[in-house]
Tab-separated table of C-alpha atoms in Angstrom:
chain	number	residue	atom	x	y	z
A	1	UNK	CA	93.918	-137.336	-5.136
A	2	UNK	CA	91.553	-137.572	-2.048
A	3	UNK	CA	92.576	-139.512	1.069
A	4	UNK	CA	89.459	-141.182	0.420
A	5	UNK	CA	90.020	-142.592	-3.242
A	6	UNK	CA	93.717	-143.469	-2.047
A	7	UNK	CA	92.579	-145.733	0.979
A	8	UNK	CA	90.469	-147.407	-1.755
A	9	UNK	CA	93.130	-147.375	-4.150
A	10	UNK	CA	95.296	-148.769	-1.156
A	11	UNK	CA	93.172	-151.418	-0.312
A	12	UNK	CA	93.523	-154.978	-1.544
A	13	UNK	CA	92.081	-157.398	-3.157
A	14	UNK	CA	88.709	-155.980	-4.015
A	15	UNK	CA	85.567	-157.640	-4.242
A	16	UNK	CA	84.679	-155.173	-7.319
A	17	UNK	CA	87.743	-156.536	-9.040
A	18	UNK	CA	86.718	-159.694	-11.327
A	19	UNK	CA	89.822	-160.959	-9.824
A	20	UNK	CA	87.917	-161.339	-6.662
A	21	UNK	CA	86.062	-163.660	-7.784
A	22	UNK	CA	88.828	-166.395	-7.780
A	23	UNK	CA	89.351	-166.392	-4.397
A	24	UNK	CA	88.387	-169.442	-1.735
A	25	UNK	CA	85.071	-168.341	0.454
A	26	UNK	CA	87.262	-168.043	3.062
A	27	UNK	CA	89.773	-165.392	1.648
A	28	UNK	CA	86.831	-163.586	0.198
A	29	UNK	CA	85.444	-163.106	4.008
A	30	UNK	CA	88.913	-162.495	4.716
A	31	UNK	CA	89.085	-159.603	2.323
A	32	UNK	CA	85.466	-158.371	2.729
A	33	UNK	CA	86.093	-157.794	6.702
A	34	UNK	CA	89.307	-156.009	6.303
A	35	UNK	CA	87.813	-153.693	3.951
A	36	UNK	CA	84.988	-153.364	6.083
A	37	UNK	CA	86.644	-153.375	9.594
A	38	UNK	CA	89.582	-150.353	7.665
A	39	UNK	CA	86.121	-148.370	6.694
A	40	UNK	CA	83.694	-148.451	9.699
A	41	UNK	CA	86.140	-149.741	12.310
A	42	UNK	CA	86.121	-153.483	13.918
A	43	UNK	CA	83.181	-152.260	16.744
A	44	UNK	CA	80.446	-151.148	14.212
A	45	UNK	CA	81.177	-153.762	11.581
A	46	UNK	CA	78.719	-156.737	11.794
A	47	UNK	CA	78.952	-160.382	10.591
A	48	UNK	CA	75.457	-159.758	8.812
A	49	UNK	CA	77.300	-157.092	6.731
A	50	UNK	CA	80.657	-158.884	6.307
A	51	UNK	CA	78.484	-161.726	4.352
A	52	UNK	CA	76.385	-159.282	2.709
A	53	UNK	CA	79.272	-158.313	1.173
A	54	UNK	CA	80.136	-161.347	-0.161
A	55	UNK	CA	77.026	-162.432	-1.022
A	56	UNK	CA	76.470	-165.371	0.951
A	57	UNK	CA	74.478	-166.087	4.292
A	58	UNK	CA	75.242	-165.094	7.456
A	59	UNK	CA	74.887	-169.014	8.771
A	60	UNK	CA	77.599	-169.902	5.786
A	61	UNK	CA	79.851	-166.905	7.430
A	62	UNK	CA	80.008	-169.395	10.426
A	63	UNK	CA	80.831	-172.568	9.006
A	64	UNK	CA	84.345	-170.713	7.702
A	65	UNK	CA	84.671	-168.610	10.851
A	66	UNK	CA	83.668	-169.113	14.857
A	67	UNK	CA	82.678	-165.142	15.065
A	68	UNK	CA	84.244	-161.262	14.357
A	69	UNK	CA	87.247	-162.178	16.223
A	70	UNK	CA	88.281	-165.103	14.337
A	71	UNK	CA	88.185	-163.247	11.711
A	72	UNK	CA	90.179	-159.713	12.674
A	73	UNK	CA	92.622	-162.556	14.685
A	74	UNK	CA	92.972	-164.141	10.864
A	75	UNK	CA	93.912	-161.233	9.672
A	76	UNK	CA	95.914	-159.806	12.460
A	77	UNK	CA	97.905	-162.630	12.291
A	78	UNK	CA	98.229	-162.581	8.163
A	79	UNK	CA	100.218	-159.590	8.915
A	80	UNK	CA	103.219	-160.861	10.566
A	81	UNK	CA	102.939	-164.881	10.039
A	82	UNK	CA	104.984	-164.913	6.992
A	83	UNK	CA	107.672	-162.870	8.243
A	84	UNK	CA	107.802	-165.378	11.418
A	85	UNK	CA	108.487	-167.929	8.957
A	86	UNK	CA	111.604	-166.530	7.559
A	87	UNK	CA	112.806	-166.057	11.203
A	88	UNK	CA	114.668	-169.272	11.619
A	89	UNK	CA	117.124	-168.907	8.643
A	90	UNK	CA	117.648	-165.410	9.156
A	91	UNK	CA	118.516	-165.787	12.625
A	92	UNK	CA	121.338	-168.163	11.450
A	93	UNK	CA	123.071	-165.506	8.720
A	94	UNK	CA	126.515	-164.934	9.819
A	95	UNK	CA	126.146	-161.197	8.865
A	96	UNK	CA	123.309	-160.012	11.486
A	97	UNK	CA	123.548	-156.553	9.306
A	98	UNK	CA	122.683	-158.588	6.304
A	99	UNK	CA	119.705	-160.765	8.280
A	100	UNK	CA	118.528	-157.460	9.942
A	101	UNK	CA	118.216	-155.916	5.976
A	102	UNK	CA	116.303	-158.688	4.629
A	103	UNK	CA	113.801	-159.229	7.556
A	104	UNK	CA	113.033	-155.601	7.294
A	105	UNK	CA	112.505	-156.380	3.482
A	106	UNK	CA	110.077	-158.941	3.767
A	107	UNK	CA	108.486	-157.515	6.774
A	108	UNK	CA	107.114	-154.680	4.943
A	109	UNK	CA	106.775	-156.609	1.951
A	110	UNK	CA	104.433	-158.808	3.793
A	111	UNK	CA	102.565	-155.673	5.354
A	112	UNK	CA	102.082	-154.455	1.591
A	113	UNK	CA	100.559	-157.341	0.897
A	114	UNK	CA	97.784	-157.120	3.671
A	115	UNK	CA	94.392	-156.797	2.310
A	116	UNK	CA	93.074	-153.298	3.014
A	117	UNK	CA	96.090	-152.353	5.037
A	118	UNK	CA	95.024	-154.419	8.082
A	119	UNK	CA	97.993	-152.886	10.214
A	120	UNK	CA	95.715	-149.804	11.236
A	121	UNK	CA	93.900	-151.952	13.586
A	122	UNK	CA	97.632	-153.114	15.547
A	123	UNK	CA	97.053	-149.660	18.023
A	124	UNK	CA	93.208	-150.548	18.162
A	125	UNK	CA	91.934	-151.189	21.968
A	126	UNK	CA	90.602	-154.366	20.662
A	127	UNK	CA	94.038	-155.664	20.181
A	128	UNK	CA	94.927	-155.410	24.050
A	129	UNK	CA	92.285	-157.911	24.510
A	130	UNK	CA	93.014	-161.064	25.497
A	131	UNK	CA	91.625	-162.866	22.536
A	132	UNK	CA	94.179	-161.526	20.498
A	133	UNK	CA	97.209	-162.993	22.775
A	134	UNK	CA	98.412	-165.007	19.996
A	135	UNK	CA	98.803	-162.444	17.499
A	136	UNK	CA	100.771	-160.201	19.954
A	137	UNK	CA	102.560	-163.027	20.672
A	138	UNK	CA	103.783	-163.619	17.316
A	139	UNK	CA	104.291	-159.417	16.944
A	140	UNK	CA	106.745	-159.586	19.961
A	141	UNK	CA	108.332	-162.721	18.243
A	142	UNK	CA	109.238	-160.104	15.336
A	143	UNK	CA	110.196	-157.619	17.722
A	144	UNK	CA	112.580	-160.177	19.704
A	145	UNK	CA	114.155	-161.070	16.135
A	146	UNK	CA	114.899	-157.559	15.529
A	147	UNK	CA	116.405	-157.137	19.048
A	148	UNK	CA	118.394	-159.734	18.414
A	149	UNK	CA	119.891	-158.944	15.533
A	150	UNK	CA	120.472	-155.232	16.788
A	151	UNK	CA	122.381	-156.664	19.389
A	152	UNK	CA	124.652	-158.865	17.232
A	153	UNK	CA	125.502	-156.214	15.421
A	154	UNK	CA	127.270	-154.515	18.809
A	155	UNK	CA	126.071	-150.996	19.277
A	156	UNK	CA	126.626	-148.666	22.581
A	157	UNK	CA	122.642	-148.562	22.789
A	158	UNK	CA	120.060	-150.499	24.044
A	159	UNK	CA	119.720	-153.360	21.968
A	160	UNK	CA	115.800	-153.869	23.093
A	161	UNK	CA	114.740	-150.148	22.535
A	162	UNK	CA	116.607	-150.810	18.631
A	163	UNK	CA	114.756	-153.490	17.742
A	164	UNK	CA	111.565	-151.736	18.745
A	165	UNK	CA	112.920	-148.918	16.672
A	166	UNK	CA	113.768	-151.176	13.656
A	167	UNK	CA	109.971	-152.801	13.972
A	168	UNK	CA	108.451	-149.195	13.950
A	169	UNK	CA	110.241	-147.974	10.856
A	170	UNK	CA	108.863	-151.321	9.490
A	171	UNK	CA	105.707	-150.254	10.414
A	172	UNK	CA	105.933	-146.651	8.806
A	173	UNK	CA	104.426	-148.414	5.557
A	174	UNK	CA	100.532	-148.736	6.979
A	175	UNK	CA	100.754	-145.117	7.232
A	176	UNK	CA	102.076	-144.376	3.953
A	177	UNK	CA	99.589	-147.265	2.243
A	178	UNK	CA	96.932	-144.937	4.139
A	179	UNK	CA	97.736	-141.813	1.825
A	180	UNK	CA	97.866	-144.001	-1.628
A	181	UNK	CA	100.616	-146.640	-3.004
A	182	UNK	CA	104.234	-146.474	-1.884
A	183	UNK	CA	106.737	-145.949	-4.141
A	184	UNK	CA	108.447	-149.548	-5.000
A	185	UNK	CA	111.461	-148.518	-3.611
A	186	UNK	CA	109.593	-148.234	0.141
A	187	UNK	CA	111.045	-151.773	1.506
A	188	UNK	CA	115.000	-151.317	0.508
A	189	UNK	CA	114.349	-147.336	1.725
A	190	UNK	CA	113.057	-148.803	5.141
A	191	UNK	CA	115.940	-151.310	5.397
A	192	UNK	CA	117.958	-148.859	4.848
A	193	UNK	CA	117.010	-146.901	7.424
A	194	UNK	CA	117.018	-149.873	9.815
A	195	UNK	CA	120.516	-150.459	9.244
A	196	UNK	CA	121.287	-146.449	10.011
A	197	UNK	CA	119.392	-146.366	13.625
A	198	UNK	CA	121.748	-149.224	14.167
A	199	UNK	CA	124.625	-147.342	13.006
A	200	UNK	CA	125.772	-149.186	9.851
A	201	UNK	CA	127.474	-147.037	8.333
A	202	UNK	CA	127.771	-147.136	5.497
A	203	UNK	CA	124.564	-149.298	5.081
A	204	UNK	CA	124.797	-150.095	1.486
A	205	UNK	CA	127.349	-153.258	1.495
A	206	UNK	CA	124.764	-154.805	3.634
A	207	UNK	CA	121.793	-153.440	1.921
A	208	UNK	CA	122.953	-154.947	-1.259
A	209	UNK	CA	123.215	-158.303	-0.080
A	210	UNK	CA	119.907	-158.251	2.510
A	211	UNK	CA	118.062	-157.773	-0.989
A	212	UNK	CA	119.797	-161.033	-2.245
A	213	UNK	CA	118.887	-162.969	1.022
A	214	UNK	CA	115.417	-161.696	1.304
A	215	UNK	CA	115.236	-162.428	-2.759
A	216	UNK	CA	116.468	-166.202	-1.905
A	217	UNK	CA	114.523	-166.420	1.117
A	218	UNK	CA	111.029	-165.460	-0.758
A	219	UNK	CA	111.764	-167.907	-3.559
A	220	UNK	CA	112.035	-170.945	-1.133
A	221	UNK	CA	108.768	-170.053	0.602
A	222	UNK	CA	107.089	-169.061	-2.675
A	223	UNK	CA	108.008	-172.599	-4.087
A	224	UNK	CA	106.583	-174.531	-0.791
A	225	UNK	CA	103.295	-172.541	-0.796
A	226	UNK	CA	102.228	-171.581	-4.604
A	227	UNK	CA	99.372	-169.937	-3.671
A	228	UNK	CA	101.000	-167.219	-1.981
A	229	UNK	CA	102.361	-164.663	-3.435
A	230	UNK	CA	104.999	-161.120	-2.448
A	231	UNK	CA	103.918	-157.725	-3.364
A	232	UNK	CA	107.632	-157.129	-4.463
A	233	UNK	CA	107.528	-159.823	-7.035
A	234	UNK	CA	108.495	-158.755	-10.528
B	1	UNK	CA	102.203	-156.620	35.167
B	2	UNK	CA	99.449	-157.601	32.885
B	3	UNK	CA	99.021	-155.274	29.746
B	4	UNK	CA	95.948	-153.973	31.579
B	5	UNK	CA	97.445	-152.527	34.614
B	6	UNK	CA	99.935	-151.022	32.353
B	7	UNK	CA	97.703	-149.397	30.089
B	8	UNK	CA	95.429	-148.378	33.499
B	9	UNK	CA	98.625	-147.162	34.921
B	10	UNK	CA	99.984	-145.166	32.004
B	11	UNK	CA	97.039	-143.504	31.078
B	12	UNK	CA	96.836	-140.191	32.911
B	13	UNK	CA	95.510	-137.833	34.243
B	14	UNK	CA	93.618	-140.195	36.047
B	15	UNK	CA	89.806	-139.319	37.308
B	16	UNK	CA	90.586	-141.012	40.259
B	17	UNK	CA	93.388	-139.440	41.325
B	18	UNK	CA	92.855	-136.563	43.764
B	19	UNK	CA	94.511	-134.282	41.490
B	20	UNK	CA	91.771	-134.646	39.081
B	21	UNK	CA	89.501	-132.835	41.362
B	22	UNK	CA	91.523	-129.496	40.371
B	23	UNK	CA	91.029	-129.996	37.225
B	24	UNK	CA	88.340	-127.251	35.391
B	25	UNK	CA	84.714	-129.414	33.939
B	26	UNK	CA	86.368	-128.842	30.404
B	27	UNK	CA	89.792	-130.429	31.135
B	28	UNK	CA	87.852	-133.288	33.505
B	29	UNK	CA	85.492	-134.222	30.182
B	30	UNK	CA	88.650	-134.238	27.795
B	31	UNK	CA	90.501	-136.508	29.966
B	32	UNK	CA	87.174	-138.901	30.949
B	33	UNK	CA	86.074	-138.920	26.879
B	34	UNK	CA	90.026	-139.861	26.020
B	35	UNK	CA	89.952	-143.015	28.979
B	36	UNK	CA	86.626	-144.256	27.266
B	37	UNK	CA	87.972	-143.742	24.011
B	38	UNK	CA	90.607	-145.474	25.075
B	39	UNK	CA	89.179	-148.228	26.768
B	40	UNK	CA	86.068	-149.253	24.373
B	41	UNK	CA	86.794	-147.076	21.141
B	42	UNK	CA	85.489	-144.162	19.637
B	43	UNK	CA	82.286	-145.825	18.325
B	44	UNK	CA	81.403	-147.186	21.353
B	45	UNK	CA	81.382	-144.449	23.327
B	46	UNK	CA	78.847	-142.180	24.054
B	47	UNK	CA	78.764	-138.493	25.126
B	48	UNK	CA	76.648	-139.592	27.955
B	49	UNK	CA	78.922	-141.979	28.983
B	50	UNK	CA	81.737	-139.245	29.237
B	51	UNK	CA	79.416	-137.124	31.389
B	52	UNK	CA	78.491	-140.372	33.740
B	53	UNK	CA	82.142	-140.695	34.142
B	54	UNK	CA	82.470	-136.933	34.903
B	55	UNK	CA	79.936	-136.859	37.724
B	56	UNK	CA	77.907	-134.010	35.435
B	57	UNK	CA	74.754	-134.145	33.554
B	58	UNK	CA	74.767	-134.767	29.326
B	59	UNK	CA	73.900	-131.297	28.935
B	60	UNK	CA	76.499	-129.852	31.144
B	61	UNK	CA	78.631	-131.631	28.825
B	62	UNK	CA	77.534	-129.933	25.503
B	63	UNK	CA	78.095	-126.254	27.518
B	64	UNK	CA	81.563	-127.180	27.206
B	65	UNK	CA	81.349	-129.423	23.792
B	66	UNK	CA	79.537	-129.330	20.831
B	67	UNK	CA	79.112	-132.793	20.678
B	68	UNK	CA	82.059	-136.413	20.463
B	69	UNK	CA	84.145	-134.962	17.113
B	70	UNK	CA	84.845	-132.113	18.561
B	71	UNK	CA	86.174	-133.451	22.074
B	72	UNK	CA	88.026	-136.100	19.857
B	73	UNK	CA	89.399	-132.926	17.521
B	74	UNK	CA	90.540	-131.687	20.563
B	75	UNK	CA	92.373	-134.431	22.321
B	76	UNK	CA	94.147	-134.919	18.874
B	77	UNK	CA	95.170	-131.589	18.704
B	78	UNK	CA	96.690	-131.803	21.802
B	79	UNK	CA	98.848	-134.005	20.972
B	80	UNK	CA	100.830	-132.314	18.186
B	81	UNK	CA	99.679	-128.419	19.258
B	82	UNK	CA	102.489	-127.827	21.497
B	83	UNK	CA	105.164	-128.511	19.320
B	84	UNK	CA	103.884	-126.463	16.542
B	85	UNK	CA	104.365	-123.762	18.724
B	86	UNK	CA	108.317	-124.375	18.413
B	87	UNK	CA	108.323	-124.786	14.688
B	88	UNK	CA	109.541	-121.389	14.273
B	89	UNK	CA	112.145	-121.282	16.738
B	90	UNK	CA	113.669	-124.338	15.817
B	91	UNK	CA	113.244	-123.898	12.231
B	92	UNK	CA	115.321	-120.532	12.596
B	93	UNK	CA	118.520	-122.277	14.541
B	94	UNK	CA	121.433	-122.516	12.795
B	95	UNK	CA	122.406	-125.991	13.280
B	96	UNK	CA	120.075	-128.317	11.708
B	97	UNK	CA	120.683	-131.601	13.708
B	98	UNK	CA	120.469	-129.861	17.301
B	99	UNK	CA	117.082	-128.397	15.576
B	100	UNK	CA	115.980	-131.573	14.521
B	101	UNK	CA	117.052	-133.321	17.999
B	102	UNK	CA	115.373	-130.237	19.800
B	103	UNK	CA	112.120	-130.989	17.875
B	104	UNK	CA	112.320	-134.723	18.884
B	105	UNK	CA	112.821	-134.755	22.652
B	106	UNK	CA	110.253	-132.003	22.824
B	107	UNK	CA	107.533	-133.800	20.418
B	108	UNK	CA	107.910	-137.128	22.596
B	109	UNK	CA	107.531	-134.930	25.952
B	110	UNK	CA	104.541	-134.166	24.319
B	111	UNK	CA	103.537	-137.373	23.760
B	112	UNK	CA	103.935	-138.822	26.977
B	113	UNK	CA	101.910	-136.214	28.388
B	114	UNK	CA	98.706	-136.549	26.450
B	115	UNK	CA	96.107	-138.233	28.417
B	116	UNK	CA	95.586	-142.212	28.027
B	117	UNK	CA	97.628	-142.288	25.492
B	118	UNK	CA	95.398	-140.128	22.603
B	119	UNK	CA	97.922	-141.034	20.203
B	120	UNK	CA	96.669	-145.066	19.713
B	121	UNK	CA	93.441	-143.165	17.832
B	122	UNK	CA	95.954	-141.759	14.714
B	123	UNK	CA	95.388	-144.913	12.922
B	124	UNK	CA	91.590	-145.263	13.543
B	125	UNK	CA	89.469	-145.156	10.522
B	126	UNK	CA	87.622	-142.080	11.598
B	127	UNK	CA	90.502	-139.347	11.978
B	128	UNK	CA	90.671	-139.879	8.394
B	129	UNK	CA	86.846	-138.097	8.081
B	130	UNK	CA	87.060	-134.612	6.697
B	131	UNK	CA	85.518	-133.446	10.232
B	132	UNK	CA	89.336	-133.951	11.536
B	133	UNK	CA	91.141	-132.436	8.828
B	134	UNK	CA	92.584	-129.884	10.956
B	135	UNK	CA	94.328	-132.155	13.171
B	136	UNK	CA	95.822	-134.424	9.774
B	137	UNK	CA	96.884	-130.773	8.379
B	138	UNK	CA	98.948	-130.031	11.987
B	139	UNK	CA	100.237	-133.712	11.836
B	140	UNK	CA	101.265	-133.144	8.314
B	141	UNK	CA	102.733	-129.783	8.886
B	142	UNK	CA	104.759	-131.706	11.716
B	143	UNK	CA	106.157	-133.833	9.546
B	144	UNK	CA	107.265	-131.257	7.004
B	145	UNK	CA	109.064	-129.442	9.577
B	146	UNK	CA	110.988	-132.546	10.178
B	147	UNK	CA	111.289	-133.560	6.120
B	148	UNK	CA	112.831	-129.637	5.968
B	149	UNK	CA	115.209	-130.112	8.777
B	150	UNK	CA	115.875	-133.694	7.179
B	151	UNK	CA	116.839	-131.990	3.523
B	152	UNK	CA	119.143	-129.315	5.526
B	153	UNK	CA	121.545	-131.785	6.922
B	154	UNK	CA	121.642	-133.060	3.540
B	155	UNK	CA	121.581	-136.813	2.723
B	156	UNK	CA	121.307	-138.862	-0.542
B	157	UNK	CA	118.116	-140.101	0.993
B	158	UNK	CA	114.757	-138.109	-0.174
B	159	UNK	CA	113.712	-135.854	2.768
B	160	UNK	CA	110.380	-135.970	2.586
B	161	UNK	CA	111.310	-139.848	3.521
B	162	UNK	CA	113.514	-139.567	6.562
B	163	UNK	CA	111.161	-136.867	7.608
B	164	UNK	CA	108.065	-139.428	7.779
B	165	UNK	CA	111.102	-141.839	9.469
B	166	UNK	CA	111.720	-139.383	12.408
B	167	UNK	CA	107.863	-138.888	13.048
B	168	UNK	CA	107.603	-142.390	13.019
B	169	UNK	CA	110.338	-142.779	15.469
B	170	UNK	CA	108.717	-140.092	17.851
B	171	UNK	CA	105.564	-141.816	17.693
B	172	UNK	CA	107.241	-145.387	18.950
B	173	UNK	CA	106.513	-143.592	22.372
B	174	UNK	CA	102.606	-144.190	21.647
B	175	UNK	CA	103.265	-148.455	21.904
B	176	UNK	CA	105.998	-147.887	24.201
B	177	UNK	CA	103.027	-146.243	26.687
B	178	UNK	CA	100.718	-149.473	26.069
B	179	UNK	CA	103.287	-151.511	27.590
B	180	UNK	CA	103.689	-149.285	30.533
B	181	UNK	CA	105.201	-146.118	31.682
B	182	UNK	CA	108.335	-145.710	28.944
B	183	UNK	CA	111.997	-144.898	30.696
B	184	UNK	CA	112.782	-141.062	31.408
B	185	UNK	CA	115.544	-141.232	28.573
B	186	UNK	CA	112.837	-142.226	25.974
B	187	UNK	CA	112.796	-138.650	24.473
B	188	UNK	CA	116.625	-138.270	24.340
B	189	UNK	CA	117.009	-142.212	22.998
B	190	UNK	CA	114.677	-141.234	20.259
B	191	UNK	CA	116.067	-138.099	19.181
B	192	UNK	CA	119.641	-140.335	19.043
B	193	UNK	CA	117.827	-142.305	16.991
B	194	UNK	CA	116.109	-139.814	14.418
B	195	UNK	CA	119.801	-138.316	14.164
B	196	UNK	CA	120.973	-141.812	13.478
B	197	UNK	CA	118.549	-142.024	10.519
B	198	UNK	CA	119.375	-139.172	9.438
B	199	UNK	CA	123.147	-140.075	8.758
B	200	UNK	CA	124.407	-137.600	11.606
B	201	UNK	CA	127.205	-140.086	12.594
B	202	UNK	CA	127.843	-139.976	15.727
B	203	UNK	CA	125.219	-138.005	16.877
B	204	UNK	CA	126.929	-137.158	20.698
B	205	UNK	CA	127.513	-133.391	20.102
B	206	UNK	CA	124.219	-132.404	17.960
B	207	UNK	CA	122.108	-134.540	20.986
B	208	UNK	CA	123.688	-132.999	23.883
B	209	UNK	CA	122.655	-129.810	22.219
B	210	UNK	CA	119.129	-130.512	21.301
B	211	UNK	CA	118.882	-131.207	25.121
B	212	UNK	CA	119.914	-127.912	26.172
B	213	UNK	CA	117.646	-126.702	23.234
B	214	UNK	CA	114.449	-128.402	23.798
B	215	UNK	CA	115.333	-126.994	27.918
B	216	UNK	CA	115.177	-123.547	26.799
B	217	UNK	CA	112.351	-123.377	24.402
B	218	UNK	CA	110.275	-125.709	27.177
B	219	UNK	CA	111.393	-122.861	29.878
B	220	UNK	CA	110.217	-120.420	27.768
B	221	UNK	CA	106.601	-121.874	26.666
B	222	UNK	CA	106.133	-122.780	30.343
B	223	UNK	CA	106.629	-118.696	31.009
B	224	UNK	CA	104.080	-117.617	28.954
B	225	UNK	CA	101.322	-120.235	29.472
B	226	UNK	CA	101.909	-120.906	33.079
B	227	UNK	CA	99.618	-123.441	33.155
B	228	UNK	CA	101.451	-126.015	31.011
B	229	UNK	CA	103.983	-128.256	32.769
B	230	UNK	CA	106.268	-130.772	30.327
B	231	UNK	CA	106.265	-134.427	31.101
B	232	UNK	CA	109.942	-134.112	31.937
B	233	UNK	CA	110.047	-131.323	33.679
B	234	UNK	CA	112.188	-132.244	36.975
């Protein structure tokens, strides 16, 4: 397999799939820009050809969307929002092991579930610019929430530089979407390896039950928004 | 500190630094083209632009250059070059972890010496053209050496997956360097970390050695290509 046919493979939803067709305007600009933005970058990609590719006018681009930005900030954020949302309960598990398991669970669950990988663009120079404050905002959020849990679970190291760690390993899934579809084993592999830089050891006890929570946790957010779906559900 | 002084400040060498003067024309272009890149993105930037910045004519520039790819081919390879070179010393020590350690500490060094930060491009949609295959194949050969070193120490985990873990790990130091200039312990932290990973519990002894390690293969390298100097060289 080419790297080329796997970043299409990898990409998601697409407009050729009759699928596609289902979707709201909005998502379908949503998923026309990422695909876009992942093949020509975010600088050469234009809102002419973002509406081309969904077939409507450029003027009917704008009455979903201000500009570009709005749009790569949609996605941007897309990426970590629903992991923010789990934040609160997970933050109150007695077992930070077992709350540290199932974030990293749904936090590359969520990534999976980006259209077209969007996660390339987080190391973009774009990014850095301050239009995009509130998605960085909302990363460091997630980073925070790792950092915290890190340090609850009471290692010798610095509990800041393991929750960047944690969030990183997270991360290692938008580079193995870029060379085709990870195994379905990828998020309990990752949260495994979450709870080792931490030194849990052994990590399964923990493992096994941060798949429960994050299994609970998806169900509750599933059933308050049933239009959104998890790339891990059976 | 705003996150644009700390990308201006960690981005180095910087042009207008005095020491940039001593600097040869091809080193001066590679580390202008890699501040632009930086700054506005590959697209955006023009091969003019990169000679502006130098203080030399456009066609000064292709005596040196064939044209952008090839500058960009080069600043990649620079960052994952040097620590090729110790593959096949490290991959010949004995002990697996210090090897594995070694390769760490001396793959961040590396890291944190590349100018502006080269690394933020890995993810950009055009390293994935065939025109940079060469860099992807010493990237992926890179991560081999760590998946072999990995399978050595022996886990239940699949090598090939803590190996992409530890290279993952290594490259934190690329977002680390957006938010400024990372602590002097980053590389040895790290390597901790990729031992940690790894399941080398507790991973004192094999770290202290990597240090020494990664010392004597740097002391070496820096023999024979006097030119070279190691970002933590004291």
């Amino acid at each position: 397999m080419t790297s080329e046919s796997a970043r299409v493979r990898s990409g998601r939803p697409r407009l050729v799939d009759r699928g596609d067709d289902q979707l709201d305007p909005h998502d379908q600009i949503l998923a026309a820009a990422a695909e876009l933005f992942a093949e020509r970058g975010y600088g050469a990609t234009t809102t002419r050809a973002i509406a081309e590719k969904v077939g409507i006018r450029q003027a009917s681009l704008y009455y979903h969307f201000a500009g570009k930005d709005e749009i790569l900030l949609e996605l941007l954020e897309t990426s970590v929002r629903p992991s923010l949302a789990y934040l609160t309960d997970l933050l109150r598990h007695p077992d930070p092991a077992v709350a540290l398991a199932a974030l990293a669970i749904l936090d590359v669950d969520t990534l999976i579930a980006t259209p077209h990988n969007i996660g390339t663009l987080y190391l973009s120079h774009e990014v850095l610019e301050p239009r995009f404050e509130s998605f960085r905002q909302a990363r460091e959020a997630l980073r925070e929430a790792y950092s915290e849990l890190c340090g609850r679970i009471g290692t010798h190291l610095d509990a800041d530089f393991l929750g960047a760690c944690c969030l990183q390993l997270v991360e290692l899934v938008i580079t193995l979407r870029r060379d085709g579809e990870p195994p379905a084993s990828t998020a309990i592999d990752i949260a495994a390896a979450c709870l080792s830089v931490v030194g849990v050891s052994p990590p399964g006890p923990a493992l096994d039950q941060g798949i429960r929570v994050a299994g609970e946790l998806r169900a509750r957010l599933t059933a308050q928004q049933p239009g959104e779906s998890s790339a891990t559900d059976a």
